[in-house]
Short mmCIF file of C-alpha atoms in Angstrom, two decimals:
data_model
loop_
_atom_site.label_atom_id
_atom_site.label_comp_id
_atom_site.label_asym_id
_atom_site.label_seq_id
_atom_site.Cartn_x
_atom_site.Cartn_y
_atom_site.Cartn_z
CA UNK A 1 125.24 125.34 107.17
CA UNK A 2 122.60 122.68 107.67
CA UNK A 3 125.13 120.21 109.56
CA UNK A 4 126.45 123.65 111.54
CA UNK A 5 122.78 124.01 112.73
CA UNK A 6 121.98 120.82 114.02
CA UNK A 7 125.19 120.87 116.33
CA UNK A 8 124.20 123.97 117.64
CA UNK A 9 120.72 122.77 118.48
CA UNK A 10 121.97 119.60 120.08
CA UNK A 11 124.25 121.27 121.63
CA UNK A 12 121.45 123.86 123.72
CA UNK A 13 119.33 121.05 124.27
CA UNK A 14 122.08 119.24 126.48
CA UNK A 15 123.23 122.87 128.19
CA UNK A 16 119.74 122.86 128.88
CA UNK A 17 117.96 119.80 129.94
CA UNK A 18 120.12 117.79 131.94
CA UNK A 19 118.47 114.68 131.03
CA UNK A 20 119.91 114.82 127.44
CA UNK A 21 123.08 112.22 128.46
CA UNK A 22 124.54 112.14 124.95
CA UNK A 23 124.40 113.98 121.11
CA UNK A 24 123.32 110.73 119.84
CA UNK A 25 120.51 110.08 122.20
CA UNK A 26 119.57 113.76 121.65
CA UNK A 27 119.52 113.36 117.61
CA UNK A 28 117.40 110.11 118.07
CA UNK A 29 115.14 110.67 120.60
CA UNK A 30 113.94 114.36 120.48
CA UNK A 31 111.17 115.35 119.03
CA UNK A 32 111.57 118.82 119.67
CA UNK A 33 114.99 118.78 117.75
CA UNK A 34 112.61 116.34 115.04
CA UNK A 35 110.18 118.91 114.68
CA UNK A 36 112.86 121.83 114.04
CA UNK A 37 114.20 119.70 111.25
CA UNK A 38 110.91 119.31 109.46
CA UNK A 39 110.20 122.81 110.24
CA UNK A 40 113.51 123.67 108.32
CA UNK A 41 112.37 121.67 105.02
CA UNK A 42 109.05 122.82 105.08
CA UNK A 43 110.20 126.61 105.57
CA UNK A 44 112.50 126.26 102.81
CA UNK A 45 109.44 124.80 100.51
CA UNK A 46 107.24 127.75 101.88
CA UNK A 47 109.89 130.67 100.79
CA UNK A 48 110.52 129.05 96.89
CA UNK A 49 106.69 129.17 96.15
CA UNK A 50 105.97 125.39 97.08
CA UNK A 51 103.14 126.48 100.04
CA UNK A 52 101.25 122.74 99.52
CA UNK A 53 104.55 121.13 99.54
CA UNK A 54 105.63 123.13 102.86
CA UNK A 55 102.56 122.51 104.78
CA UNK A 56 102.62 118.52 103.87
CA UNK A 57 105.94 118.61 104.80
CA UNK A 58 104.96 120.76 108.08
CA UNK A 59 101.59 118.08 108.14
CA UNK A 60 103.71 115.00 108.46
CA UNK A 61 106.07 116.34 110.81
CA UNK A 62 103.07 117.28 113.38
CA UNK A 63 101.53 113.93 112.86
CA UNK A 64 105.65 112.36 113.71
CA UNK A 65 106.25 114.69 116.96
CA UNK A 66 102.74 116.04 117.98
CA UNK A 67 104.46 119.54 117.47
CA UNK A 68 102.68 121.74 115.04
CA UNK A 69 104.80 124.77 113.35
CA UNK A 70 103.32 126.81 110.35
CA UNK A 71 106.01 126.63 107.35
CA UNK A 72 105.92 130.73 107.35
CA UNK A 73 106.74 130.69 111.33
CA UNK A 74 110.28 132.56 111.90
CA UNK A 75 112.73 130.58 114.55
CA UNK A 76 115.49 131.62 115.79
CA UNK A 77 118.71 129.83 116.49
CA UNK A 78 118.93 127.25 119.78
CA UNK A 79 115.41 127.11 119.60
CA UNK A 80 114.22 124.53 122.30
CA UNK A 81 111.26 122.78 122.36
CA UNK A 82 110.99 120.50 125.57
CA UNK A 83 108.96 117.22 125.42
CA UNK A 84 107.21 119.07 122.61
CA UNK A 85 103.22 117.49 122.90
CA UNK A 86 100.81 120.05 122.00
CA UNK A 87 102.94 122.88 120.97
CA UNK A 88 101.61 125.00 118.31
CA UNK A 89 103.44 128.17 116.74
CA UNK A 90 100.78 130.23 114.41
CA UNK A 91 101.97 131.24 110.68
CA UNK A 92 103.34 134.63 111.78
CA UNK A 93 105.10 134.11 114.87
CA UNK A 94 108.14 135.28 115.57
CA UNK A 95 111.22 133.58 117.65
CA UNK A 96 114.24 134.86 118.56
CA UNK A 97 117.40 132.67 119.78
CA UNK A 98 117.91 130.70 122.68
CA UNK A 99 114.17 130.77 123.35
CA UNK A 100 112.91 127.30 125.17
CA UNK A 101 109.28 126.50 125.21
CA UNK A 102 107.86 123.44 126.71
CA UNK A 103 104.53 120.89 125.76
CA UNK A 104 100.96 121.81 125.53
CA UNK A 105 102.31 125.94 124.78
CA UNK A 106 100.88 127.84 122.27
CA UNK A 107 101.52 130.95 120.01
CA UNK A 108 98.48 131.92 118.81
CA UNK A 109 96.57 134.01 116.59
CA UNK A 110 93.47 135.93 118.52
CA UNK A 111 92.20 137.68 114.27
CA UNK A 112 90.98 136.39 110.94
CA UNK A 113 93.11 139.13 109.59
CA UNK A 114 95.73 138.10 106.88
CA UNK A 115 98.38 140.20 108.71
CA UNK A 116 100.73 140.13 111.98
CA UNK A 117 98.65 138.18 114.76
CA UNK A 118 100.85 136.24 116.22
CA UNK A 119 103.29 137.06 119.18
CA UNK A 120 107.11 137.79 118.86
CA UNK A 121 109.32 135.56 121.38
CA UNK A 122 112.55 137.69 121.83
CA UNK A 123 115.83 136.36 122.98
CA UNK A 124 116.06 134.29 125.55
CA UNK A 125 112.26 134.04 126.44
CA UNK A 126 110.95 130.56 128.57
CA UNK A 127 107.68 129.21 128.00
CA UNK A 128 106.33 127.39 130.72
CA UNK A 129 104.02 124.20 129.95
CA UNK A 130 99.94 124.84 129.27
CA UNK A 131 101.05 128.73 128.58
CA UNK A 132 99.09 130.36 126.14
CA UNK A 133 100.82 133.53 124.40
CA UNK A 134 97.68 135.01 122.34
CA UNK A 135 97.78 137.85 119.50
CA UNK A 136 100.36 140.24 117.78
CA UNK A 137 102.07 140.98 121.08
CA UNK A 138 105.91 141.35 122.19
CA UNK A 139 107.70 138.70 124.80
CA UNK A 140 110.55 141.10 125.76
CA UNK A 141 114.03 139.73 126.09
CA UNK A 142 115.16 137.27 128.74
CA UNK A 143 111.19 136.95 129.96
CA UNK A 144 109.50 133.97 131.06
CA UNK A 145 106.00 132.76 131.32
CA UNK A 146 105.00 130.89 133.78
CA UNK A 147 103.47 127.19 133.22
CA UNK A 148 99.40 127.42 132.23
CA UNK A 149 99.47 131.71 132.04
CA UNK A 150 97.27 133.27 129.41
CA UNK A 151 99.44 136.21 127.83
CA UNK A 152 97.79 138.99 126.09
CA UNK A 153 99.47 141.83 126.33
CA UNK A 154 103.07 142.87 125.64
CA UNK A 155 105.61 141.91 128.42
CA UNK A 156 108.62 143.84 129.57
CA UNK A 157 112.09 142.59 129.34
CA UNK A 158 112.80 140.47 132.07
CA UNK A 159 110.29 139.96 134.13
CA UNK A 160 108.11 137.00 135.07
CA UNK A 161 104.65 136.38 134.38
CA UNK A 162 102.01 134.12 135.93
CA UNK A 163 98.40 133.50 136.31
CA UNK A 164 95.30 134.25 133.89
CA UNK A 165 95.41 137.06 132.95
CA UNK A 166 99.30 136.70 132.88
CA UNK A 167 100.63 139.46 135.78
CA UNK A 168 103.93 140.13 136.34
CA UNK A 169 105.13 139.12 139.61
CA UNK A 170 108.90 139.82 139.96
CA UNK A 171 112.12 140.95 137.80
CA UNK A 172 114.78 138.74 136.69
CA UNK A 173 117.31 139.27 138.43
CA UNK A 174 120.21 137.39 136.78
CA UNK A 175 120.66 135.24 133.58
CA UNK A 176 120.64 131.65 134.37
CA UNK A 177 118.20 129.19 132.68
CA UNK A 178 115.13 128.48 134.49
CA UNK A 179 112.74 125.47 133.79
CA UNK A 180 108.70 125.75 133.29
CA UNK A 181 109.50 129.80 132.93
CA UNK A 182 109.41 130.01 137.35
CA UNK A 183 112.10 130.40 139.52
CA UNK A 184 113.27 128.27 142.20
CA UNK A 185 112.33 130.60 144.91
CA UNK A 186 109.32 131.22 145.95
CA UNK A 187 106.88 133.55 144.02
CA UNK A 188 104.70 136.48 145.51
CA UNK A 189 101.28 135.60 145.51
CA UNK A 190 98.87 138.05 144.12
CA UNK A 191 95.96 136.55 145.62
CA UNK A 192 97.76 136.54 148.99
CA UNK A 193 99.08 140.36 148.61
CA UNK A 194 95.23 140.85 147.72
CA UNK A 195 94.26 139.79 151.46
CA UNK A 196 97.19 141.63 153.03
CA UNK A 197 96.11 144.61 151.97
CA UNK A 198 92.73 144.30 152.64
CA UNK A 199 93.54 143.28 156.27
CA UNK A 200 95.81 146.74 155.81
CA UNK A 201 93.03 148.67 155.15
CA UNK A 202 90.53 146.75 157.76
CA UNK A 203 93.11 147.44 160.87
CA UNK A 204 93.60 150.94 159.77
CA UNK A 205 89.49 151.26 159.80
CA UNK A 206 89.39 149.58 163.29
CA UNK A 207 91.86 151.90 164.43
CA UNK A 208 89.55 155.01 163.35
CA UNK A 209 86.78 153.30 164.78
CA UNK A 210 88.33 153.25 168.04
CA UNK A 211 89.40 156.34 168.26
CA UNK A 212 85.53 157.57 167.22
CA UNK A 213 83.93 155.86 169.68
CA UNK A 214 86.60 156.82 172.66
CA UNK A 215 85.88 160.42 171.55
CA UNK A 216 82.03 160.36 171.59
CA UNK A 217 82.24 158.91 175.10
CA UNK A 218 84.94 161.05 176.82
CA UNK A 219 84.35 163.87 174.98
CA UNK A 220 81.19 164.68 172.65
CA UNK A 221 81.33 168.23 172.31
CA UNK A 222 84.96 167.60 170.71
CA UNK A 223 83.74 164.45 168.92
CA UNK A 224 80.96 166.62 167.42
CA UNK A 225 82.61 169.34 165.97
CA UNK A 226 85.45 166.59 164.55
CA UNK A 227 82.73 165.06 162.33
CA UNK A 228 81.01 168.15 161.49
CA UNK A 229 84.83 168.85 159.44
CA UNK A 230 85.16 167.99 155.72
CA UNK A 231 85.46 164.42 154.63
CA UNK A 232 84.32 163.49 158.56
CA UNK A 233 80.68 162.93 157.37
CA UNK A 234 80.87 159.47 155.92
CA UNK A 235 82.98 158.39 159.35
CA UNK A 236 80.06 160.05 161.55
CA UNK A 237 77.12 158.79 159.93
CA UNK A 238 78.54 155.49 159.95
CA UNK A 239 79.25 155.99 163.95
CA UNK A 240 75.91 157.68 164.61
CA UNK A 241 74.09 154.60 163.23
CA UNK A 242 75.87 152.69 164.80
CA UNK A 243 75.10 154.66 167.59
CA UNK A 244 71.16 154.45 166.98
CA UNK A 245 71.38 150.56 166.20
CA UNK A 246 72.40 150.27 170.05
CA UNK A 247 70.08 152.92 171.49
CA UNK A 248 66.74 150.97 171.25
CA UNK A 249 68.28 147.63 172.74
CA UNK A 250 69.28 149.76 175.74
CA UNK A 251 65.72 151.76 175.86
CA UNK A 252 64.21 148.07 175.73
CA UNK A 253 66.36 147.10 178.95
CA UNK A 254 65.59 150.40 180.98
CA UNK A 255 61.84 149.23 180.23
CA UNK A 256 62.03 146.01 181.20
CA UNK A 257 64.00 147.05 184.54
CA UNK A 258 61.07 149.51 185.25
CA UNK A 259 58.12 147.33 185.13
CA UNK A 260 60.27 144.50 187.42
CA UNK A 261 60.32 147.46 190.17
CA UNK A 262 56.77 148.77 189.74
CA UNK A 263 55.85 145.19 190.02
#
């Protein structure tokens, strides 16, 4: 069962990082697959009553990999854990299989209760480096996390999420691995759909503007009773001062004009 295990882990790591040339450089020279093997031990210690035993166990292996895993943490099968540094995976975390994370990520507790506070990772989930996956939430299958998001709320199934807060910002479209949790092409950017649609909204404004102003010159009476209608009296005030701001700089000039010809 043990042996069975290990081939299956070595075996994801080289579908999945192509730098992984060989099993035997992948048994030797992994300390993700390391970690999973302490992890296994120190489970096994947790679950027959030996907790200090387990977390020694878990202790050491940290100290060997930099990869800290509670003993009580549930993993899945094929779990990946790329380059590894600074992972951490709370006590009550939950992983499902084929789920890859990568360094600095962690799955974290946001309580001091002695209950569920950690997130679940469900099938297929990436983990982008830096990410931080906070509380008793849900990762929904096949979704990935982009590299330094802050997740604290569930995510849907298949989707992508970036930024902090995490937001989603597209759907997965197909099934194929994808490294750091972000997909080759490019992403929508929310702070540049955040200008677009304020430039939206400032055209659309000019445009009213425009046509304000060409009806107060061509033809007031019409103008008038347009922004004496419901929901016109924001728009007219805002015109009429307008209107006033101008006035006294062209009184001023008329002045001015009739003192050069008296003089």
């Amino acid at each position: 069962m043990i042996f069975k295990s290990l081939q299956e882990d070595i075996a994801s790591i080289r579908k999945r990082d192509p730098a992984a040339h060989s099993w035997l450089e992948v048994l030797l020279c992994y300390p993700g697959l390391h970690a999973l093997m302490f992890h296994r031990l120190s489970n096994w210690c947790w679950h027959r009553g030996l907790r200090v035993l387990g977390r020694f166990v878990s202790h050491v292996g940290k100290i060997l990999t930099g990869i800290e895993i509670h003993p009580a943490a549930q993993l899945g099968p094929r779990f990946f854990i790329d380059h590894g540094t600074g992972v951490v995976i709370g006590e009550t975390a939950v992983i499902g299989a084929d789920v890859t994370l990568y360094h600095g990520v962690t799955l974290g507790g946001t309580s001091l209760h002695k209950g569920k506070r950690h997130p679940t990772l469900e099938d297929g989930v990436i983990v982008g480096s830096g990410a931080q996956v906070l509380g008793p939430i849900t990762v929904g299958k096949g979704a990935r996390i982009g590299a330094n998001a802050v997740v604290l709320t569930d995510v849907p199934p298949g989707v992508t999420m970036v930024g902090i807060p995490a937001r989603m910002v597209m759907r997965r479209q197909d099934a194929d691995f994808c490294a750091y949790g972000l997909p080759g092409e490019d992403l929508p950017d929310p702070v540049v759909r955040a200008i677009d649609s304020v430039r939206s909204q400032v055209a659309t404004l000019m445009e009213r503007v425009k046509e304000l102003e060409t009806e107060l010159h061509g033809h007031p009476t019409q103008a008038c009773a347009r922004l004496s209608q419901p929901g016109a009296a924001e728009t007219g005030d805002k015109t009429i001062h307008a209107e006033a701001v101008n006035t006294p700089a062209a009184g001023t000039k008329g002045r001015h004009l009739e003192r050069e010809t008296i003089s």
